[in-house]
Short mmCIF file of C-alpha atoms in Angstrom, two decimals:
data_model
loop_
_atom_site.label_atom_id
_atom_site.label_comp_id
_atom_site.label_asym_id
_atom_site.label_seq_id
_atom_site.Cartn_x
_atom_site.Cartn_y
_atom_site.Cartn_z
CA UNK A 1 123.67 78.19 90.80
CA UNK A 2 120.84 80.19 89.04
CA UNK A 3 117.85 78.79 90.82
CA UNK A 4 119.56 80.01 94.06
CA UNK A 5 118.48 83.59 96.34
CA UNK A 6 119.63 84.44 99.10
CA UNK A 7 117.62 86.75 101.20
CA UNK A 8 119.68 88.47 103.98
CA UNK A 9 117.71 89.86 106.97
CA UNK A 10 119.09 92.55 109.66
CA UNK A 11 117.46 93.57 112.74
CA UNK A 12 118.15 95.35 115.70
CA UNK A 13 116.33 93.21 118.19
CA UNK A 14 118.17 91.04 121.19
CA UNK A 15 116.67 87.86 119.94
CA UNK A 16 118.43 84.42 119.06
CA UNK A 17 121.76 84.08 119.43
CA UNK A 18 122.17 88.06 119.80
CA UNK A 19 125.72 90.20 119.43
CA UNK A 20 126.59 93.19 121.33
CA UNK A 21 127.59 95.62 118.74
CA UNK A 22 128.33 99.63 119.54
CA UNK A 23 125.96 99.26 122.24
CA UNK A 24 123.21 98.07 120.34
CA UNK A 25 121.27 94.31 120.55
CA UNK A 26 121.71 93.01 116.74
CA UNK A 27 120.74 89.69 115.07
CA UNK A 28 121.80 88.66 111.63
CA UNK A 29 119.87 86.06 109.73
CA UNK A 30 120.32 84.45 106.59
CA UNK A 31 117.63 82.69 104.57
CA UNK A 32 118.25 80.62 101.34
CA UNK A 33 114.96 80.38 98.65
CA UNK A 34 115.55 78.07 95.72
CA UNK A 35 113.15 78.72 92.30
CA UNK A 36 112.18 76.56 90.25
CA UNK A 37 113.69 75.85 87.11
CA UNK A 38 113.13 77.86 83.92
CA UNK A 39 112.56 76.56 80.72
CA UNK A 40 115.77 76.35 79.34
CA UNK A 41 117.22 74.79 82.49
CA UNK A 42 114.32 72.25 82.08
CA UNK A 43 115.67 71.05 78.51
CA UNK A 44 119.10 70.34 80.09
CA UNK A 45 118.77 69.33 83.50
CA UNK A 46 117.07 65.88 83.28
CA UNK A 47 117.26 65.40 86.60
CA UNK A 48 115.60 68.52 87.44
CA UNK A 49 117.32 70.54 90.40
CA UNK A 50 121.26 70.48 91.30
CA UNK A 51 119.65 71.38 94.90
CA UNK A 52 118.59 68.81 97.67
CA UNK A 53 116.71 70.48 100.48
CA UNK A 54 116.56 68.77 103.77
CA UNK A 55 114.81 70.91 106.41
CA UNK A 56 116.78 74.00 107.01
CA UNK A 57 120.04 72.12 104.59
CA UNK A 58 120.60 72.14 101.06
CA UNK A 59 123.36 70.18 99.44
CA UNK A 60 124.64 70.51 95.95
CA UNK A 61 123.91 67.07 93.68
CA UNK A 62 126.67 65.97 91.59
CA UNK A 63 126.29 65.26 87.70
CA UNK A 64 126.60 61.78 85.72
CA UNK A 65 127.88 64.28 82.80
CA UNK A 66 124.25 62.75 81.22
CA UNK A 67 121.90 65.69 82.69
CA UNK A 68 121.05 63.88 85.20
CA UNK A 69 122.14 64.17 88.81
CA UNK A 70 124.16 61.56 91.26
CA UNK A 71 124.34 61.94 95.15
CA UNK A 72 125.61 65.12 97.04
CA UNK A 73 129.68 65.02 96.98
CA UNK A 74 130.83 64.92 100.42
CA UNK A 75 131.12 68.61 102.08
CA UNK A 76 128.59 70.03 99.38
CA UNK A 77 126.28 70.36 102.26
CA UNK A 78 125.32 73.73 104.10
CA UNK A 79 122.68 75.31 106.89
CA UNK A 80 120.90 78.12 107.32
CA UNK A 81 118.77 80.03 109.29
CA UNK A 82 115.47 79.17 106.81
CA UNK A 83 115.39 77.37 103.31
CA UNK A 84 112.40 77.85 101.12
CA UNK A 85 112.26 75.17 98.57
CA UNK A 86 111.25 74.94 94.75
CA UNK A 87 107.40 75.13 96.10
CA UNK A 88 107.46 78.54 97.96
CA UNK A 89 105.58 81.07 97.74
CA UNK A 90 106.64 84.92 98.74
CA UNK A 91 103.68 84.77 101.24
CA UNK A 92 106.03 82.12 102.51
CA UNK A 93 109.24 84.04 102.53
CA UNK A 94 107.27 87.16 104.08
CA UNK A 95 106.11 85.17 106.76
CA UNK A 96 108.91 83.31 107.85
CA UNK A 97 111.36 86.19 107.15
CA UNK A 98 109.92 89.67 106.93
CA UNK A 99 106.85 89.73 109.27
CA UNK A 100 108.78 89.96 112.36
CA UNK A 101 111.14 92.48 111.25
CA UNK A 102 108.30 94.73 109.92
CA UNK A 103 106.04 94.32 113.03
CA UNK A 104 109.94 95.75 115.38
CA UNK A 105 109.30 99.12 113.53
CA UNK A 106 106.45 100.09 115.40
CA UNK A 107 108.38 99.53 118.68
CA UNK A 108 111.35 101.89 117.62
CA UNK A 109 113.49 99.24 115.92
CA UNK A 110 114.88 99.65 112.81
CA UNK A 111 115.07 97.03 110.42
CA UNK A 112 116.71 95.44 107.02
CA UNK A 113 116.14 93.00 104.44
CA UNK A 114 118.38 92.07 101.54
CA UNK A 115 117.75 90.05 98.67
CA UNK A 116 120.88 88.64 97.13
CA UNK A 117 121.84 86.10 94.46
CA UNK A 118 122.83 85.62 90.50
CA UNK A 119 121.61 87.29 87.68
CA UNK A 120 118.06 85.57 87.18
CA UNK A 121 117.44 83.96 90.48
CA UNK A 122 114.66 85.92 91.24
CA UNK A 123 115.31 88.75 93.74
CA UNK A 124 113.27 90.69 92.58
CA UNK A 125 110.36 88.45 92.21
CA UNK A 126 110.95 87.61 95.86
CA UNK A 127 111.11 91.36 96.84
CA UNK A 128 108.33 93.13 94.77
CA UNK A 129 106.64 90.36 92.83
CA UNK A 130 103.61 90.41 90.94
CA UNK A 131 100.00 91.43 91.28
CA UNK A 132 99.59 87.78 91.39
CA UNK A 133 102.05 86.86 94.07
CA UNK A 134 103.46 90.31 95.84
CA UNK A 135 106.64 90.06 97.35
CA UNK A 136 108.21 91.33 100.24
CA UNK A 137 107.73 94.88 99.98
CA UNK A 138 104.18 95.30 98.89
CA UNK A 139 103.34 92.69 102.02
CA UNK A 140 105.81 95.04 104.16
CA UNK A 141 103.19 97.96 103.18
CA UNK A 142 100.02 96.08 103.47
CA UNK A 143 100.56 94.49 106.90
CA UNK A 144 101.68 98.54 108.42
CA UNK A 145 98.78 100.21 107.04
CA UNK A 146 96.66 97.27 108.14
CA UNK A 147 97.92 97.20 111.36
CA UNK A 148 98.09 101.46 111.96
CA UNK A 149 94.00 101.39 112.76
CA UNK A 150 94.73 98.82 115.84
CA UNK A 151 97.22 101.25 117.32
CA UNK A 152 94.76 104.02 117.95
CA UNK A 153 97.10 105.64 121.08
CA UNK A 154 99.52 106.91 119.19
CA UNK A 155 99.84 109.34 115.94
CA UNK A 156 101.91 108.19 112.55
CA UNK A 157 103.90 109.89 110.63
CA UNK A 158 104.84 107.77 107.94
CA UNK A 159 107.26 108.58 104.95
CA UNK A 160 108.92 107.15 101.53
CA UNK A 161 112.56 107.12 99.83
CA UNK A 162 113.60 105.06 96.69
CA UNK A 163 116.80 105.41 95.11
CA UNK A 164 119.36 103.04 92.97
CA UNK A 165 122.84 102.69 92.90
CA UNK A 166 123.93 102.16 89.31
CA UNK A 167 127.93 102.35 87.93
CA UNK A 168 128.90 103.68 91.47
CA UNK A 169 126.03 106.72 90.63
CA UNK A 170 123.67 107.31 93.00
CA UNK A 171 119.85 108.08 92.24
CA UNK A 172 116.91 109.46 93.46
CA UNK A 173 114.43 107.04 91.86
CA UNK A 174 111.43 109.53 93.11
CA UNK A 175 112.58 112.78 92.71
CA UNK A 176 115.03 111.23 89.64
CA UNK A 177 118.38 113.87 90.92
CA UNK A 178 121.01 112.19 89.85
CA UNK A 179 125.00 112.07 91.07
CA UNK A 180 123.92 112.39 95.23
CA UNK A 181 126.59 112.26 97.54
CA UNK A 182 126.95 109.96 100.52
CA UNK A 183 127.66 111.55 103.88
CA UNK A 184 128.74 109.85 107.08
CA UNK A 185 126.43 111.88 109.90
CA UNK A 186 128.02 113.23 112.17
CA UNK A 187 126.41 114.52 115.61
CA UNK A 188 126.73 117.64 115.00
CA UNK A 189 123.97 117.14 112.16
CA UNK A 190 121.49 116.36 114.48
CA UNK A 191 121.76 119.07 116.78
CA UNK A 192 124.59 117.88 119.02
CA UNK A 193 126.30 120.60 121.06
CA UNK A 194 128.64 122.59 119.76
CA UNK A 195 132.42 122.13 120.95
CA UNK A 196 133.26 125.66 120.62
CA UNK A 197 136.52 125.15 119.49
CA UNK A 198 135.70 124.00 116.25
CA UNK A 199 136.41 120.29 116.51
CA UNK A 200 134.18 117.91 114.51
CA UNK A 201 131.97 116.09 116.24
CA UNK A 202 132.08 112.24 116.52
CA UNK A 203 131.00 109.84 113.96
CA UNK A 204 127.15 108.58 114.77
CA UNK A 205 127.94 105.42 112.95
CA UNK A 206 125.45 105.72 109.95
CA UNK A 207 125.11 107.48 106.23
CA UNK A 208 123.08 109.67 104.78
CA UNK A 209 122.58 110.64 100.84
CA UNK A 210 122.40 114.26 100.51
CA UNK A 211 119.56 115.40 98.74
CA UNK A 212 117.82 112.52 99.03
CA UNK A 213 113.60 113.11 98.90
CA UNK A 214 111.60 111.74 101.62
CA UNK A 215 107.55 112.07 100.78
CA UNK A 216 105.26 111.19 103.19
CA UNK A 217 102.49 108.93 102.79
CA UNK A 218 98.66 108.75 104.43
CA UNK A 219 98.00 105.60 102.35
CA UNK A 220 99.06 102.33 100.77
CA UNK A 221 97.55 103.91 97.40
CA UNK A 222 100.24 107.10 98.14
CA UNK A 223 103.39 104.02 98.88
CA UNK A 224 102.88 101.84 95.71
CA UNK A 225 102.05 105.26 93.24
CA UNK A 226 105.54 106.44 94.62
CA UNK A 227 107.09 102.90 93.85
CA UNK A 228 105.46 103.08 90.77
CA UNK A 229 107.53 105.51 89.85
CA UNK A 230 110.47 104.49 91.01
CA UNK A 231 110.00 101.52 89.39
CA UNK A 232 109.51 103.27 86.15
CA UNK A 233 113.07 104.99 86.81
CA UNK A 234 114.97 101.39 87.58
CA UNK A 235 117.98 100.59 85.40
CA UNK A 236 117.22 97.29 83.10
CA UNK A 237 118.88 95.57 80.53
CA UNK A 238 119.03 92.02 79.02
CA UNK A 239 121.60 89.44 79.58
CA UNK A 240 121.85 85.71 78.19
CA UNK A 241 120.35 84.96 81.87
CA UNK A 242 117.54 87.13 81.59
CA UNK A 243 115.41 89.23 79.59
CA UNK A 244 114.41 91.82 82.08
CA UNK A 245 117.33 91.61 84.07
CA UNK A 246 117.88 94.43 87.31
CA UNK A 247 121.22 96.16 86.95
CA UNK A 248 121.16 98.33 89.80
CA UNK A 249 120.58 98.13 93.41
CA UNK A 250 117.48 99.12 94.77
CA UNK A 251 117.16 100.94 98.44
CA UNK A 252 113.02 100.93 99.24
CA UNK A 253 113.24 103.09 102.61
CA UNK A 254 110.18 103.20 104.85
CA UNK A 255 110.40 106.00 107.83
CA UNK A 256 107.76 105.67 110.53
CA UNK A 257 107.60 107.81 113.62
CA UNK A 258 105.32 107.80 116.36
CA UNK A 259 104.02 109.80 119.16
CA UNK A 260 101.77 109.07 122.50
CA UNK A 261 98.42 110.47 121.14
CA UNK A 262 97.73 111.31 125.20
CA UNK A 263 101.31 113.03 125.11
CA UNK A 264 100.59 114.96 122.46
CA UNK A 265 96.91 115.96 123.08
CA UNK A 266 98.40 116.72 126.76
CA UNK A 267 101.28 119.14 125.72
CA UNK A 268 98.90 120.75 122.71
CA UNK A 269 96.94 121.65 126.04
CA UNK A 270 99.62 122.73 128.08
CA UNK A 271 101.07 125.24 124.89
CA UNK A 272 97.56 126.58 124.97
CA UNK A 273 97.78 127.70 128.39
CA UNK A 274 101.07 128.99 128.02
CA UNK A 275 100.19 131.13 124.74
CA UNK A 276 97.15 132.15 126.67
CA UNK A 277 98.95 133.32 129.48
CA UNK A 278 101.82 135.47 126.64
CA UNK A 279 104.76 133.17 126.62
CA UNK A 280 105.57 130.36 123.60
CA UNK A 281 105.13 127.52 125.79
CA UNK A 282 108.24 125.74 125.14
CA UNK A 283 110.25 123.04 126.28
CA UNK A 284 108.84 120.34 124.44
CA UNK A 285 110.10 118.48 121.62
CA UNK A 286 108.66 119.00 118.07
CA UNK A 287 107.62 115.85 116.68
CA UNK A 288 107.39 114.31 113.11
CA UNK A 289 103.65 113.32 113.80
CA UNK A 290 102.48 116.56 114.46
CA UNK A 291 102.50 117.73 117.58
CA UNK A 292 105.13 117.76 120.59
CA UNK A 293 106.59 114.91 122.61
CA UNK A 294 108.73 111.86 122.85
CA UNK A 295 108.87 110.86 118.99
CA UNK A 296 109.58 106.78 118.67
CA UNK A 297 111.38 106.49 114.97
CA UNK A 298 111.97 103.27 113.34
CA UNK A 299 113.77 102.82 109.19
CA UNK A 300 112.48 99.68 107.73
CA UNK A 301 115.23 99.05 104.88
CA UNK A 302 113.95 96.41 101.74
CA UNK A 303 117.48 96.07 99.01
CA UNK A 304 117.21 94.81 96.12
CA UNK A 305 120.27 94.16 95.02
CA UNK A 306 121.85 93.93 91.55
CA UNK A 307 122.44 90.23 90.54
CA UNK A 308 126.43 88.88 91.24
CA UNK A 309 127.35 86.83 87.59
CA UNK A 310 129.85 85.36 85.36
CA UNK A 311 130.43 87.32 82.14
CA UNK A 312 130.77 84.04 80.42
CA UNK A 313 127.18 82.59 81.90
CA UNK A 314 125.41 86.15 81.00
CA UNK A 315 127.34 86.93 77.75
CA UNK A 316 127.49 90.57 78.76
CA UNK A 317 129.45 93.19 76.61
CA UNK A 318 129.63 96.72 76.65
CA UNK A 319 127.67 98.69 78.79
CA UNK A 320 126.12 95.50 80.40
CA UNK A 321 130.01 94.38 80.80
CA UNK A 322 130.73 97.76 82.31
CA UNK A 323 128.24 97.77 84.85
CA UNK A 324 130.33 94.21 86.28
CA UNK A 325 133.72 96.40 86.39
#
């Protein structure tokens, strides 16, 4: 149904109903937001919505053929973790959805949200918004840089990737290289030993995009010019669904590492004395924020995804056809 989204969150966090997975505590959660209905769905739909919401259920109404709508068919009904109804704001979804996830970065855990749904219902309102009503990300980047100040012990180091996937291309929506390859990591790539007898080291269990630009950010004004521009790069087209339709899907990546400002300010000392007294002082770890240490490093993922349709629903053709194949 059109005036259905489904926003898919991921974090690693042993909370609710938690799986054991590689070693790691993870918690899947699915949330389903239902818009309201556009004009032309007004015109036809009498009844108004096909969509009954009853706390965290929706059921699917059935049709008199008339436009307007009879009782829920038996088994039409579902649950899920949260259901935002006709009414909600993003604030809303943010809140109930996002804020927890976001606030998990600053203790080391990385985490993901996914919008997903049909050409048209409203991912990426939910996920970037408007300046009237931001979404998810712009509340994402508000609520760290608000909450940075209140962490004075430690030192940030925050930084930025965009990119799109578009006809199975990958893009650097900041940068705007074009064609980047996906690479599973190995541990070798992040300074594992070497076996010596030229054996590959083991799979780490995540992928990186080669050439992909990370810029790093002092400000909220620094995040939304870069997603400004990334925005400017997005592929968009028109489809009988929607004018200003997103045919690509969107990976906003958010980077923030930490170190003990103590732990640094303490080993800054200690290198002094050592390069006062003619050796390099090393030993430590060099840190992202600047200084040397244990570094805490978090990835807080926001997808917009391109919309799943029905070429006879969009009326697609051509290159808006291809980009379904």
């Amino acid at each position: 149904n059109s005036s259905q989204t489904c926003a898919r969150s991921l974090v690693d966090r042993g909370t609710a109903a938690p799986q054991q997975v590689a070693g790691r505590m993870e918690r899947i959660s699915v949330s389903v937001r239902i818009r309201p209905l556009n004009v032309r769905e007004a015109k036809t739909r009498a009844g108004g919505s096909t969509w009954r919401v009853a706390g965290d259920s929706i059921a699917q109404l059935g049709s008199d053929g008339k436009g307007g709508t009879l009782a829920p068919a038996p088994g039409s009904s579902y649950t899920f973790d949260k259901i935002f109804d006709q009414s909600s704001q993003n604030a809303d979804v943010y809140d109930a959805v996002a804020k927890d996830i976001v606030g998990s970065t600053f203790a080391g855990i990385n985490g993901t949200i996914i919008a997903y749904g049909q050409t048209s219902s409203g991912k990426t309102h939910t996920m970037y918004g408007s300046a009237e009503e931001p979404g998810v990300v712009p509340l994402a980047i508000d609520a760290i840089f608000e909450a940075l100040p209140r962490m004075a012990d430690r030192l940030f180091l925050l930084r930025v990737s965009m990119l799109e996937i578009y006809n199975d291309t990958v893009t650097d929506l900041i940068s705007k290289q074009t064609n980047l390859a996906i690479r599973e990591d190995f541990g070798a790539s992040r300074g594992a030993a070497n076996t010596g007898d030229g054996a590959q080291a083991p799979f780490c269990g995540r992928f990186v995009v080669k050439g992909l630009s990370e810029e790093v950010v002092r400000s909220r004004d620094d995040v939304f010019r870069l997603m400004a521009v990334g925005e400017a790069g997005r592929s968009v087209g028109s489809t009988g669904m929607n004018e200003r339709s997103s045919r690509s899907h969107t990976v906003f990546q958010l980077t923030i590492e930490s170190t003990s400002r103590a732990e640094h300010e303490g080993a800054q000392a200690h290198r002094a004395r050592a390069l006062a007294d003619g050796n390099d002082g090393g030993g430590g770890v060099e840190d992202g924020a600047g200084g040397v240490g244990a570094v805490r490093c978090a990835v807080l993922t926001l997808v917009d995804l391109a919309g799943s349709e029905r070429q006879a629903k969009t009326n697609t053709a051509g290159g808006r056809l291809k980009e379904g194949c």
